[in-house]
Structure formats: C-alpha cells, structure tokens
Amino acid sequence: MKTIFILLAVFFSANVLLSQDKPEVISAFEDEKFKEEFNILPEPKVTFELDITAAFTSGQFKEFYPKDGMGGIGLSTLFPLSIKNPLDVGFEFGYYFMSETRDKFEYHAPFIGVYDVYARVSGSMVPFHIIARVYPLKNSSSPVQPYVEGLAGFRLFVVNQEVNAYIVSSGEELPRVTVTNTTGSWSYGFGAGVKIKVSKNNLLYLNAKANQLYGTETNYMDPSSVALYENGTVEYSSFRSRTDVLRFSIGLHLMIE
C-alpha cells in the first residue's frame, strides 16, 4: 500500500509540473507566431539616432548672428518603455558650427578723426536635451512611423569675438581686442518627425524631423558699440539676446534588441 501511495504521489507531481510548463511553451510559440504573422516591431532595449542637422536663427538671435543658418551633427539615445507603450524617453547631444561673420563700422572721434572698426564673430553651439517622444502607430505593422516629441535642457555657447580698429588718417592699426565667452541658456521646444523602415528586420530606419527650440537670453559683445579714445583704448558694451532656432535633421535610427 505504501508503494502505491508513493507511485501516485510521483505521478501527481509530474503531472502538475507538465501542466505548468506546457502553457509557457505554447504561449511563447504563439507569441512569436503572432509577431511574425502581423509583422509587429521587435521589442528594443535602446535606440540610437545619428543626424546631420541645420539650424536657423530667429528673432533676437538672428540680429546677433546674421548668417542664414548653422550646420552640425546630433546623437540621440532613446529607451522604449515597452513594445506596446507609445512613449520613448531619452536624451540628445549635438554640436553646431557657427559660421564666421564679419562686419565693418565707420566712426569719427575728436582728436582722432575717422576710424574703422572691423569685427569678427565665430563659435559653436552645443545642445543637451531630455526627450519624450510618442509614436501613435507603434503597435502597427506600418513601415512608416510618425512621431511627436518634446525637449527640455540647455545649450552651451562658445563665442569668439574679435575687434580691430584702424585709424584712416594715419594708417595706424591698433592692437586687436579678443573676447571669448562661454555662456549657457535654458532650452526647450517641441517637434515632429517620421522614421521609414529600410531593413527587413525592422531595426534600421531613415529618420527625418523638425524642431522649434526656444532659448533664454545670453550675453554678447556688441561690435556696433565700439568706441576708440585718444589714448588708443577701445571700449564696448554688451547686449543680451534670446537663442531661438528652427532645426531640421535627417539621419539613421537604429533599434538594438
């Protein structure tokens, strides 16, 4: 009798274990079959974007930086919350080359006469932003995935400004005045974009987007305010400017499983 009880206990235990394992195997198989049949996107752990970017100044920023735009590169890293959740969060870093600008100003001062002031401005802009992005069609099999996003962070500006005064009557060129400023401004904005599938495994996309970014004020030297004195000293004032830009980017979006 004891032997029978032992055999029944072993049989019952084995049956329970089999009944627990079987649904997991079927569930996993059905899940993979479902994804393959409906071409659902794989569940990535992280996504990377590498972009070529053009930024165009607006408002007060355009008064300081009169060039049509500036070029640069950007790198974004996003972390999907899940395969079904349309929200991805992450951060971005970029580097923009501010093309050199040159201006000439003509003045007249007592005891000196006519003098010219040549001003040169160059530098770079480095943005750091946190990103929250929403894909409305994330759970579909569409090869085209539009999205909207919000950004918040700050931008670092390294501006090199050089002023050179030239006295017309004597032909004398005064020593150059060089000012290098590293300043920052808070930055925030919004944007929209679209990624288009270019690989069969749903992991590589062509990505294009546009962002409107608003920046708080930062200080610059005002080359139009340069004053030359009889002793050869140069004086100038500074002004504050917002740092608003409209940004367009195109690049690659890579999903890592």
Coordinates of C-alpha atoms in Angstrom, one line a residue:
M1 CA 0.0 0.0 0.0
K2 CA 2.8 2.4 0.9
T3 CA 4.4 1.7 -2.5
I4 CA 1.1 2.6 -4.3
F5 CA 0.9 5.9 -2.4
I6 CA 4.5 6.7 -3.4
L7 CA 3.8 6.0 -7.1
L8 CA 0.6 8.1 -7.0
A9 CA 2.5 11.0 -5.4
V10 CA 5.2 10.8 -8.0
F11 CA 2.7 10.7 -10.9
F12 CA 0.7 13.6 -9.5
S13 CA 3.8 15.7 -9.0
A14 CA 5.0 15.0 -12.6
N15 CA 1.6 15.8 -14.0
V16 CA 1.5 19.2 -12.1
L17 CA 4.9 20.1 -13.4
L18 CA 4.0 19.2 -17.0
S19 CA 0.7 21.2 -16.8
Q20 CA 2.7 24.2 -15.6
D21 CA 5.4 24.1 -18.3
K22 CA 3.1 23.4 -21.2
P23 CA 1.2 26.7 -21.3
E24 CA 4.5 28.6 -21.2
V25 CA 5.9 26.8 -24.2
I26 CA 2.7 27.3 -26.1
S27 CA 2.4 30.9 -25.1
A28 CA 5.9 31.7 -26.2
F29 CA 5.3 29.8 -29.5
E30 CA 2.1 31.6 -30.1
D31 CA 3.6 35.0 -29.2
E32 CA 6.4 34.5 -31.8
K33 CA 4.0 33.3 -34.4
F34 CA 1.7 36.3 -33.7
K35 CA 4.6 38.7 -34.2
E36 CA 5.7 37.1 -37.4
E37 CA 2.2 36.9 -38.9
F38 CA 1.4 40.6 -38.1
N39 CA 4.9 41.9 -38.6
I40 CA 4.9 43.6 -35.1
L41 CA 8.1 45.6 -34.3
P42 CA 10.7 43.8 -32.2
E43 CA 11.0 45.0 -28.6
P44 CA 14.2 47.0 -28.5
K45 CA 16.2 47.7 -25.3
V46 CA 17.6 51.0 -26.7
T47 CA 17.5 53.0 -29.9
F48 CA 20.2 55.3 -31.4
E49 CA 19.9 58.2 -33.8
L50 CA 22.7 59.9 -35.7
D51 CA 21.6 63.0 -37.6
I52 CA 23.0 65.7 -39.8
T53 CA 21.3 69.0 -38.8
A54 CA 20.8 72.5 -40.0
A55 CA 19.6 75.2 -37.5
F56 CA 18.2 78.6 -38.5
T57 CA 18.2 81.5 -36.1
S58 CA 15.2 83.7 -35.4
G59 CA 14.2 86.9 -33.5
Q60 CA 17.0 88.5 -31.4
F61 CA 19.4 85.6 -32.1
K62 CA 19.3 86.5 -35.8
E63 CA 20.3 90.1 -35.0
F64 CA 23.4 88.8 -33.3
Y65 CA 24.1 86.0 -35.8
P66 CA 23.0 87.3 -39.2
K67 CA 24.0 84.2 -41.2
D68 CA 21.2 82.2 -42.7
G69 CA 22.0 79.1 -40.6
M70 CA 24.5 76.8 -38.9
G71 CA 25.3 73.2 -39.6
G72 CA 26.1 70.4 -37.2
I73 CA 25.6 66.8 -36.1
G74 CA 23.4 65.2 -33.4
L75 CA 23.3 62.0 -31.4
S76 CA 20.2 60.8 -29.6
T77 CA 19.6 57.8 -27.3
L78 CA 16.0 56.7 -26.5
F79 CA 14.7 54.0 -24.2
P80 CA 11.3 52.5 -25.1
L81 CA 9.1 51.8 -22.1
S82 CA 7.7 48.7 -23.8
I83 CA 6.7 47.3 -27.2
K84 CA 3.1 48.4 -26.6
N85 CA 3.7 51.7 -24.9
P86 CA 3.9 54.5 -27.5
L87 CA 6.2 56.6 -25.3
D88 CA 10.0 56.6 -25.6
V89 CA 12.3 58.7 -23.3
G90 CA 15.9 59.6 -23.7
F91 CA 18.4 62.4 -24.3
E92 CA 20.3 64.1 -27.1
F93 CA 23.7 65.8 -27.6
G94 CA 24.8 67.9 -30.6
Y95 CA 27.5 70.2 -31.9
Y96 CA 26.8 73.1 -34.3
F97 CA 29.4 75.2 -36.1
M98 CA 28.6 78.9 -36.1
S99 CA 30.0 80.2 -39.4
E100 CA 32.3 83.2 -39.1
T101 CA 30.7 86.6 -39.6
R102 CA 32.5 89.9 -40.3
D103 CA 31.3 93.5 -40.0
K104 CA 32.8 96.9 -40.7
F105 CA 31.8 100.1 -38.8
E106 CA 32.9 103.6 -39.6
Y107 CA 33.2 106.2 -36.9
H108 CA 34.5 109.7 -36.2
A109 CA 36.0 110.9 -32.9
P110 CA 37.5 114.2 -31.8
F111 CA 41.4 114.4 -31.9
I112 CA 41.4 111.1 -33.9
G113 CA 39.3 111.7 -36.9
V114 CA 37.8 108.9 -39.0
Y115 CA 38.5 105.3 -37.8
D116 CA 37.1 102.0 -38.9
V117 CA 36.3 99.1 -36.7
Y118 CA 36.4 95.5 -38.1
A119 CA 34.5 92.9 -36.1
R120 CA 34.7 89.1 -36.4
V121 CA 32.4 86.6 -34.7
S122 CA 32.7 82.8 -34.7
G123 CA 31.9 80.0 -32.3
S124 CA 29.9 76.9 -31.6
M125 CA 26.6 75.8 -30.0
V126 CA 26.3 72.6 -28.0
P127 CA 22.8 71.5 -27.0
F128 CA 21.9 68.9 -24.3
H129 CA 18.2 67.9 -24.1
I130 CA 16.0 65.3 -22.5
I131 CA 13.5 63.9 -25.0
A132 CA 10.0 62.5 -24.6
R133 CA 8.7 61.0 -27.9
V134 CA 5.3 59.5 -28.8
Y135 CA 4.7 57.1 -31.7
P136 CA 1.0 56.9 -32.4
L137 CA 1.4 53.9 -34.8
K138 CA 4.0 52.0 -32.7
N139 CA 1.8 48.8 -32.4
S140 CA 1.1 48.7 -36.1
S141 CA 3.0 47.0 -38.9
S142 CA 3.3 50.2 -40.9
P143 CA 6.9 50.8 -42.3
V144 CA 6.3 54.5 -41.8
Q145 CA 6.3 55.6 -38.1
P146 CA 5.4 59.3 -37.5
Y147 CA 6.0 60.8 -34.1
V148 CA 5.8 63.9 -32.0
E149 CA 8.3 64.9 -29.3
G150 CA 9.1 67.5 -26.5
L151 CA 12.5 68.6 -25.5
A152 CA 14.0 70.4 -22.4
G153 CA 17.5 71.1 -21.3
F154 CA 20.2 73.7 -22.0
R155 CA 22.5 74.9 -24.8
L156 CA 26.2 75.9 -24.3
F157 CA 27.6 78.7 -26.5
V158 CA 31.3 79.3 -27.0
V159 CA 31.6 82.6 -28.9
N160 CA 34.9 84.1 -30.1
Q161 CA 34.6 87.8 -30.9
E162 CA 37.5 89.9 -32.3
V163 CA 37.6 93.7 -32.8
N164 CA 40.3 95.5 -34.8
A165 CA 40.4 99.4 -35.0
Y166 CA 42.1 101.2 -37.9
I167 CA 42.8 105.0 -37.9
V168 CA 42.3 106.2 -41.5
S169 CA 44.3 109.4 -41.4
S170 CA 47.5 107.9 -40.0
G171 CA 47.1 104.4 -41.3
E172 CA 47.7 103.1 -37.8
E173 CA 46.2 99.7 -36.9
L174 CA 45.6 99.3 -33.2
P175 CA 46.1 96.0 -31.3
R176 CA 43.2 93.6 -31.6
V177 CA 40.7 93.1 -28.8
T178 CA 39.7 89.5 -28.5
V179 CA 36.9 88.3 -26.2
T180 CA 35.9 84.6 -25.8
N181 CA 32.7 84.0 -23.9
T182 CA 31.3 80.6 -22.8
T183 CA 27.7 81.0 -21.7
G184 CA 24.7 78.9 -21.4
S185 CA 21.0 79.2 -21.8
W186 CA 18.0 77.1 -20.8
S187 CA 16.4 75.5 -23.9
Y188 CA 13.1 73.9 -24.6
G189 CA 10.8 73.1 -27.5
F190 CA 8.8 70.7 -29.5
G191 CA 8.9 68.9 -32.8
A192 CA 7.7 66.2 -35.1
G193 CA 9.2 63.6 -37.4
V194 CA 8.9 60.3 -39.2
K195 CA 11.0 57.2 -39.5
I196 CA 10.8 55.0 -42.5
K197 CA 11.9 51.3 -42.4
V198 CA 14.8 50.4 -44.7
S199 CA 15.7 46.9 -43.3
K200 CA 13.7 43.7 -43.3
N201 CA 14.3 43.0 -39.6
N202 CA 12.5 46.3 -38.6
L203 CA 15.6 47.5 -36.8
L204 CA 17.0 50.2 -39.2
Y205 CA 15.1 53.3 -40.3
L206 CA 15.7 56.5 -42.2
N207 CA 14.8 59.3 -39.8
A208 CA 13.7 63.0 -40.6
K209 CA 12.5 65.6 -38.1
A210 CA 12.0 69.3 -37.4
N211 CA 12.1 71.1 -34.0
Q212 CA 11.4 74.6 -32.8
L213 CA 13.7 75.4 -29.9
Y214 CA 13.4 78.4 -27.6
G215 CA 16.3 79.6 -25.6
T216 CA 16.7 82.0 -22.7
E217 CA 18.9 85.1 -23.0
T218 CA 22.7 85.1 -23.0
N219 CA 25.3 87.9 -23.2
Y220 CA 27.3 89.0 -26.3
M221 CA 29.7 91.8 -27.1
D222 CA 28.1 94.5 -29.3
P223 CA 30.6 95.3 -32.1
S224 CA 28.4 98.3 -33.2
S225 CA 29.1 100.0 -29.8
V226 CA 32.9 100.1 -30.1
A227 CA 34.4 103.5 -29.1
L228 CA 38.0 104.5 -29.7
Y229 CA 39.7 107.1 -27.4
E230 CA 42.7 109.4 -27.9
N231 CA 45.0 107.2 -25.8
G232 CA 44.2 104.2 -28.1
T233 CA 42.0 102.3 -25.7
V234 CA 38.8 100.6 -27.0
E235 CA 35.6 100.4 -25.1
Y236 CA 32.4 98.5 -26.0
S237 CA 29.2 97.4 -24.4
S238 CA 27.4 94.1 -24.4
F239 CA 23.8 93.1 -25.2
R240 CA 21.5 90.2 -24.3
S241 CA 19.9 88.0 -26.9
R242 CA 17.5 85.1 -26.9
T243 CA 18.7 81.9 -28.6
D244 CA 15.6 80.7 -30.6
V245 CA 16.3 78.3 -33.5
L246 CA 14.3 76.2 -36.0
R247 CA 16.1 72.9 -36.6
F248 CA 15.9 70.3 -39.4
S249 CA 17.6 66.9 -39.2
I250 CA 18.0 63.8 -41.3
G251 CA 19.8 60.6 -40.4
L252 CA 19.6 57.0 -39.3
H253 CA 17.5 55.4 -36.5
L254 CA 18.9 52.1 -35.2
M255 CA 17.0 49.8 -32.8
I256 CA 19.0 47.4 -30.6
E257 CA 17.3 44.3 -29.2

